XYZ file of C-alpha atoms in Angstrom:
294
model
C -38.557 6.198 22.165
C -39.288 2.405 21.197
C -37.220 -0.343 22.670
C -36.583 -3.628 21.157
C -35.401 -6.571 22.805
C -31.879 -8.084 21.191
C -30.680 -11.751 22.557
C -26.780 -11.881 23.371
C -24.151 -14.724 23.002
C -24.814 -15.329 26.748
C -28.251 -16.684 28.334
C -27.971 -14.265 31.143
C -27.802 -10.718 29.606
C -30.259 -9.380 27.565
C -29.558 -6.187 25.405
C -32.709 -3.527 25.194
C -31.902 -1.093 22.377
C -33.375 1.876 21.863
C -34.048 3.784 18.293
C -31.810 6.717 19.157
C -27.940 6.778 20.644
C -27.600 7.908 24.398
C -24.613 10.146 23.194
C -20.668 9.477 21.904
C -18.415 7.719 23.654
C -21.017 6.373 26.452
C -20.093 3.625 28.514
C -21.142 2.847 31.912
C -21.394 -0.568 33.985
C -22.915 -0.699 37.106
C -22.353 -4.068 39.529
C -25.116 -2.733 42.319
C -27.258 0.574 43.072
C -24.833 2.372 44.811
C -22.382 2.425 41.816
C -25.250 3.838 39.649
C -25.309 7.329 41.110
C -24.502 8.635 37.497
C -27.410 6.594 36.104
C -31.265 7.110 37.347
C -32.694 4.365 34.594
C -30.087 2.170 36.365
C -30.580 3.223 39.643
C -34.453 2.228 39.318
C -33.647 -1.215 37.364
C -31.742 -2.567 40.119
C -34.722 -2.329 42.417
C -35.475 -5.397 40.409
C -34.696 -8.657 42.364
C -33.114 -10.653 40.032
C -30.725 -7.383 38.327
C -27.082 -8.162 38.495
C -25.202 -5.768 36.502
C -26.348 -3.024 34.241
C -24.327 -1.540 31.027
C -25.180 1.684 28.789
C -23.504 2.232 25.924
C -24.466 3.758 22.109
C -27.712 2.531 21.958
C -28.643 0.473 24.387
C -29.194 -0.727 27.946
C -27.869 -4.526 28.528
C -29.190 -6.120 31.752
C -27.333 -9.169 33.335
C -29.642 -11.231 35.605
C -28.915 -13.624 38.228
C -30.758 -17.119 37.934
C -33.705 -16.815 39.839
C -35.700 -15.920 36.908
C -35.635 -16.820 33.317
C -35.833 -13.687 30.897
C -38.632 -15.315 28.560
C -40.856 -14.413 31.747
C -39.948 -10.732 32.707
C -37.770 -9.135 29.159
C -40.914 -7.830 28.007
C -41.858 -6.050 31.364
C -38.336 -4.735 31.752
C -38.631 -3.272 28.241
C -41.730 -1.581 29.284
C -40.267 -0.343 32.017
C -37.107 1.392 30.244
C -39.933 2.660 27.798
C -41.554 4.630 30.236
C -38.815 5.456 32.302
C -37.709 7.178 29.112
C -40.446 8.822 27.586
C -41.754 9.647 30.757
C -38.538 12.249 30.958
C -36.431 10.135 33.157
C -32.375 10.245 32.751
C -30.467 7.557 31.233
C -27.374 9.228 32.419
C -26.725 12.534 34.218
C -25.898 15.253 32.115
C -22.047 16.265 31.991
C -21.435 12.864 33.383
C -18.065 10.858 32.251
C -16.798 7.417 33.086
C -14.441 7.283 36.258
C -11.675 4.690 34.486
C -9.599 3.076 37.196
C -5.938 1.271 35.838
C -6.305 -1.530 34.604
C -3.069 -3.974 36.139
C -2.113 -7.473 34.964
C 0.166 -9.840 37.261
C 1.880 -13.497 35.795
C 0.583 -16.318 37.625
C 2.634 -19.979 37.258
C -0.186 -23.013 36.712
C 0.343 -26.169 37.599
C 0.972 -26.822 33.653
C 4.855 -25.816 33.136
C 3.839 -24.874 29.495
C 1.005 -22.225 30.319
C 1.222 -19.018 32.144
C -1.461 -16.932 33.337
C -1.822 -13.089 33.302
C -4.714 -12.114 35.703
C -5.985 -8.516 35.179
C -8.110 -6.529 37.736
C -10.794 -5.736 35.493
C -13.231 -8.265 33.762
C -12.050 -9.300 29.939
C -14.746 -11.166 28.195
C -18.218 -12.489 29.521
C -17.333 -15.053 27.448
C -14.618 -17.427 26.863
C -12.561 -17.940 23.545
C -10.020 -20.336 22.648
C -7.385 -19.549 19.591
C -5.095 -22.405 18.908
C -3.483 -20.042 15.827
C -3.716 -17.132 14.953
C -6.513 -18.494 12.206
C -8.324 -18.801 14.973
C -8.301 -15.203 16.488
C -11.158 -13.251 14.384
C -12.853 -12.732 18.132
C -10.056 -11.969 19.913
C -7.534 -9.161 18.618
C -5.334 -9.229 21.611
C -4.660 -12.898 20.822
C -3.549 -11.737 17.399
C -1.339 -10.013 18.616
C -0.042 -11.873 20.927
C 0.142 -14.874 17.886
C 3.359 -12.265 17.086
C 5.487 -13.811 19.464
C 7.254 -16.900 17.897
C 6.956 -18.763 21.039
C 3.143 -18.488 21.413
C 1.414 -21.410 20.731
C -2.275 -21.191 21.763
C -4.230 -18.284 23.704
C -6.875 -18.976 26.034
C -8.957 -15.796 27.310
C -11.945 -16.457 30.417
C -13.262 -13.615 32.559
C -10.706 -11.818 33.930
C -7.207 -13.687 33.025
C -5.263 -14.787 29.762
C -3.638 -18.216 29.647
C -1.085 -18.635 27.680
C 0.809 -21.977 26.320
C 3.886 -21.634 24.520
C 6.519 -23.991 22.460
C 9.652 -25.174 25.029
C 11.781 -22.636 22.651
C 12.427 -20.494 25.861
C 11.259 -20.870 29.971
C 8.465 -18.339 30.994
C 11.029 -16.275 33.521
C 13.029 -15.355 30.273
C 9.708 -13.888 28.860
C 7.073 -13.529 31.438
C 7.510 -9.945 31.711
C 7.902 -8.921 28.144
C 4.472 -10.482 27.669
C 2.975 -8.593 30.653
C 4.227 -5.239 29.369
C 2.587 -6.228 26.195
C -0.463 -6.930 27.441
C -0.792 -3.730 29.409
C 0.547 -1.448 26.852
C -2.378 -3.396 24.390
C -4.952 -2.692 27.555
C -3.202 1.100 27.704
C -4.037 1.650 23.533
C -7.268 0.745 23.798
C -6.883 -2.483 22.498
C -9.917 -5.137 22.769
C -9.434 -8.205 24.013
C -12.758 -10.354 23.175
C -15.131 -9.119 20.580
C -17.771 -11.158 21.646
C -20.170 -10.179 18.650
C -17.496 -12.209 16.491
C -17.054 -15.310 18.419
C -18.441 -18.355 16.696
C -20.670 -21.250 17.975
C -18.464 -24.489 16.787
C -19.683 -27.699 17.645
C -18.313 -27.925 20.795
C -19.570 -25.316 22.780
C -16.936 -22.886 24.712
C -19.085 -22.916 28.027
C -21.984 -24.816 29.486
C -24.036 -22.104 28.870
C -23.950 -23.309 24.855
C -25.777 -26.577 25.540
C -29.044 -26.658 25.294
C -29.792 -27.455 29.087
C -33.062 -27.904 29.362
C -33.439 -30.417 26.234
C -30.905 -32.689 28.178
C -31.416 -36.041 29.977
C -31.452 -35.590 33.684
C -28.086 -37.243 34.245
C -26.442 -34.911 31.872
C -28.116 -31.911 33.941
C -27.213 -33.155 37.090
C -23.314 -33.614 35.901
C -23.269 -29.982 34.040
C -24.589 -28.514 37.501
C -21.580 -30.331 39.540
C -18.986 -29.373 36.979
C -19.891 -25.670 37.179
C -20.639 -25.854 41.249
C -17.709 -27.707 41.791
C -14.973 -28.344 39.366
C -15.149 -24.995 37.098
C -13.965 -22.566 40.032
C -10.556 -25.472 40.896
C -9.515 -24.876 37.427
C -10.461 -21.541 36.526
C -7.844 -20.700 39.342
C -5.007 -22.809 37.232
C -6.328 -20.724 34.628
C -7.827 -23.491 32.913
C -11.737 -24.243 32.016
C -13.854 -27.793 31.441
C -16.534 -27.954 29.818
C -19.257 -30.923 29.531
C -19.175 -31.992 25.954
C -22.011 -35.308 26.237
C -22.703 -38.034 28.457
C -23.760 -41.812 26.606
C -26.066 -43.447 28.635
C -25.195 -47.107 27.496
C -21.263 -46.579 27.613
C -21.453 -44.010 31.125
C -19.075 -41.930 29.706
C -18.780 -38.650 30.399
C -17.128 -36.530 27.808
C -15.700 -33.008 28.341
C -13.410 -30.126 26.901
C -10.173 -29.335 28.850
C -9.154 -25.463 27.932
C -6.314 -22.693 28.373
C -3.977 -24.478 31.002
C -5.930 -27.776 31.220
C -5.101 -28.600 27.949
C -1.851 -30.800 27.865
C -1.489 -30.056 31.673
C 0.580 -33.431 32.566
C -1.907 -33.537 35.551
C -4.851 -33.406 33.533
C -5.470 -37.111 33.736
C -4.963 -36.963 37.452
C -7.508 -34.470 37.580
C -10.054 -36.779 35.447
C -9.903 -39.759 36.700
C -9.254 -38.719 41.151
C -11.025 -35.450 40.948
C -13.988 -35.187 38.429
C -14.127 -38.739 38.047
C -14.296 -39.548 41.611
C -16.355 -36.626 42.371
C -19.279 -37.628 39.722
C -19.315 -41.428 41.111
C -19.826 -40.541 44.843
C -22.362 -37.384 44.294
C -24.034 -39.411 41.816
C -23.526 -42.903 43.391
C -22.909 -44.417 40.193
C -19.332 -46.079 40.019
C -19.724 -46.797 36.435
C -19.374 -43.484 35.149
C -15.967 -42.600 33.181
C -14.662 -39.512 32.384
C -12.632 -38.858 28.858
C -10.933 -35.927 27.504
C-alpha cells in the first residue's frame, strides 16, 4: 500500500490517499478517540497532538489539524505513519462495521436582516463556505439549485452548519418558512448534497480568510484578519451572516471586506461597520484612522 499526499480547498485538512479503496459505501468521521472505536488507524492518529477530526472514505484518510502545527512540517510523517500502520496489518476499519447515521434536523432562525432567514441543521454542511447569487452560480452547491426553484429565492448562502437564505419581498418568511424547511429536510432525507466542495471555485475575492495568502501579508493586514476571525466572525455567523477581509491600503487606512448570506443588504450592516468592526479595529489597534468599507 503506497500513500500519496493530496492538498484540499482548506489549509487545515490534508487528504492521504491510498492506491486501493477501503471498501463501498465507506464513510466514517471521527471528532476525538473515543468516537473512533470502529477505526484502529484512527484510533492511533489521534494520539497525535495536533489531530482534530479524522474522515475515511473510498480511498482515503483526510486528517483535519488544529493550528499548532503547520502540515508542511509533519504530512510526510503522518503519511508514513498510515503506511505502516497499513502494511504492517493494522485495520482501517473493523470488519462488518457500518456507519451509525443519526437524523439530521433543520430549525428556521429570524436574522436581524428582515429579508434573510436562516435554517440551522444539527449536522455540519460544508467545511467551506459558498455563496450563489443565481442559480448560475450554484455548480458547487446542488441544494442551492434547488432551492433557486422557488420564485421567491433570491440568493443562497451556505457556512458550516446553517443555510441563509434572502428572498424578493414577493411574500413574508411566516407564509413560507416552513415549506422551505420541509424542503430542505426531505433534500437532506434523499441524499441530496449540499456543498460539493471539489467544485467550488477560487474567484478573486476569496470566500474565507483562509483564501488569502496570510503569511505574504503586511503585518497590519495579519493583525486585522486575526481580530475579524477572533472576534467579529462568530457575532455574525450567529445572524447567519459571514465577513471576510478583502485588503487593507496602507496610505488610504482602509479596510476593505466582504459582507455574506444575511450581512449582505442587512439594513444594519453599516451600523455594524462603522460602531462594531470599525470601532473595534481603532481601539485594539490604536489607530483611529482606520475605515472600514463594504
Amino acid at each position: 500500500m503506497k500513500i500519496s499526499i493530496q492538498e484540499t480547498k482548506s489549509p487545515a485538512i490534508l487528504k492521504f490517499e491510498m492506491d486501493e479503496f477501503i471498501g463501498q459505501n465507506i464513510q466514517f468521521e471521527f471528532a476525538n478517540i473515543d468516537e473512533a472505536g470502529l477505526s484502529p488507524l484512527a484510533q492511533q492518529l489521534f494520539h497525535l497532538p495536533f489531530v482534530k477530526k479524522v474522515y475515511i472514505a473510498g480511498n482515503f484518510i483526510a486528517i483535519e489539524r488544529y493550528n499548532i502545527v503547520e502540515w508542511d512540517d509533519v504530512k510526510n510523517e503522518v503519511a508514513e505513519q498510515i503506511e505502516n500502520f497499513i502494511n504492517n496489518g493494522g485495520e482501517i476499519i473493523k470488519s462488518g462495521a457500518t456507519v451509525q447515521r443519526s437524523p439530521i434536523t433543520f430549525y428556521s432562525e429570524s436574522t436581524p436582516n428582515p429579508s434573510v432567514m436562516k435554517f440551522v441543521s444539527n449536522k455540519m454542511l460544508t467545511k467551506i463556505p459558498v455563496e450563489c447569487k443565481n442559480i448560475e452560480e450554484t455548480d458547487a452547491s446542488p441544494l442551492a439549485k434547488a432551492l433557486f426553484s422557488f420564485s421567491f429565492v433570491k440568493e443562497v448562502y451556505v457556512d458550516e452548519n446553517y443555510i441563509s437564505i434572502s428572498k424578493f419581498n414577493v411574500v413574508e418568511w411566516q407564509e413560507v418558512s416552513n415549506e422551505i424547511r420541509n424542503f430542505i429536510k426531505k433534500f437532506a432525507d434523499d441524499g441530496g448534497v449540499f456543498v460539493d466542495e471539489s467544485k467550488i471555485v477560487k474567484s478573486e475575492k476569496p470566500n474565507t480568510i483562509s483564501d488569502v495568502r496570510y503569511e505574504s501579508l503586511d503585518d497590519m493586514s495579519q493583525k486585522i484578519i486575526s481580530i475579524i476571525d477572533e472576534y467579529v466572525k462568530p457575532a455574525v455567523a450567529a445572524d447567519g451572516g459571514n465577513i471576510v477581509f478583502e485588503s487593507f491600503n496602507p496610505e488610504t487606512r482602509v479596510v476593505k471586506v466582504i459582507m455574506q448570506g444575511a450581512c449582505n443588504g442587512c439594513p444594519s450592516s453599516t451600523f455594524t461597520l462603522k460602531n462594531g468592526i470599525e470601532s473595534m479595529l481603532r481601539n485594539m489597534l490604536t489607530d483611529d484612522s482606520l475605515v472600514v468599507e463594504a
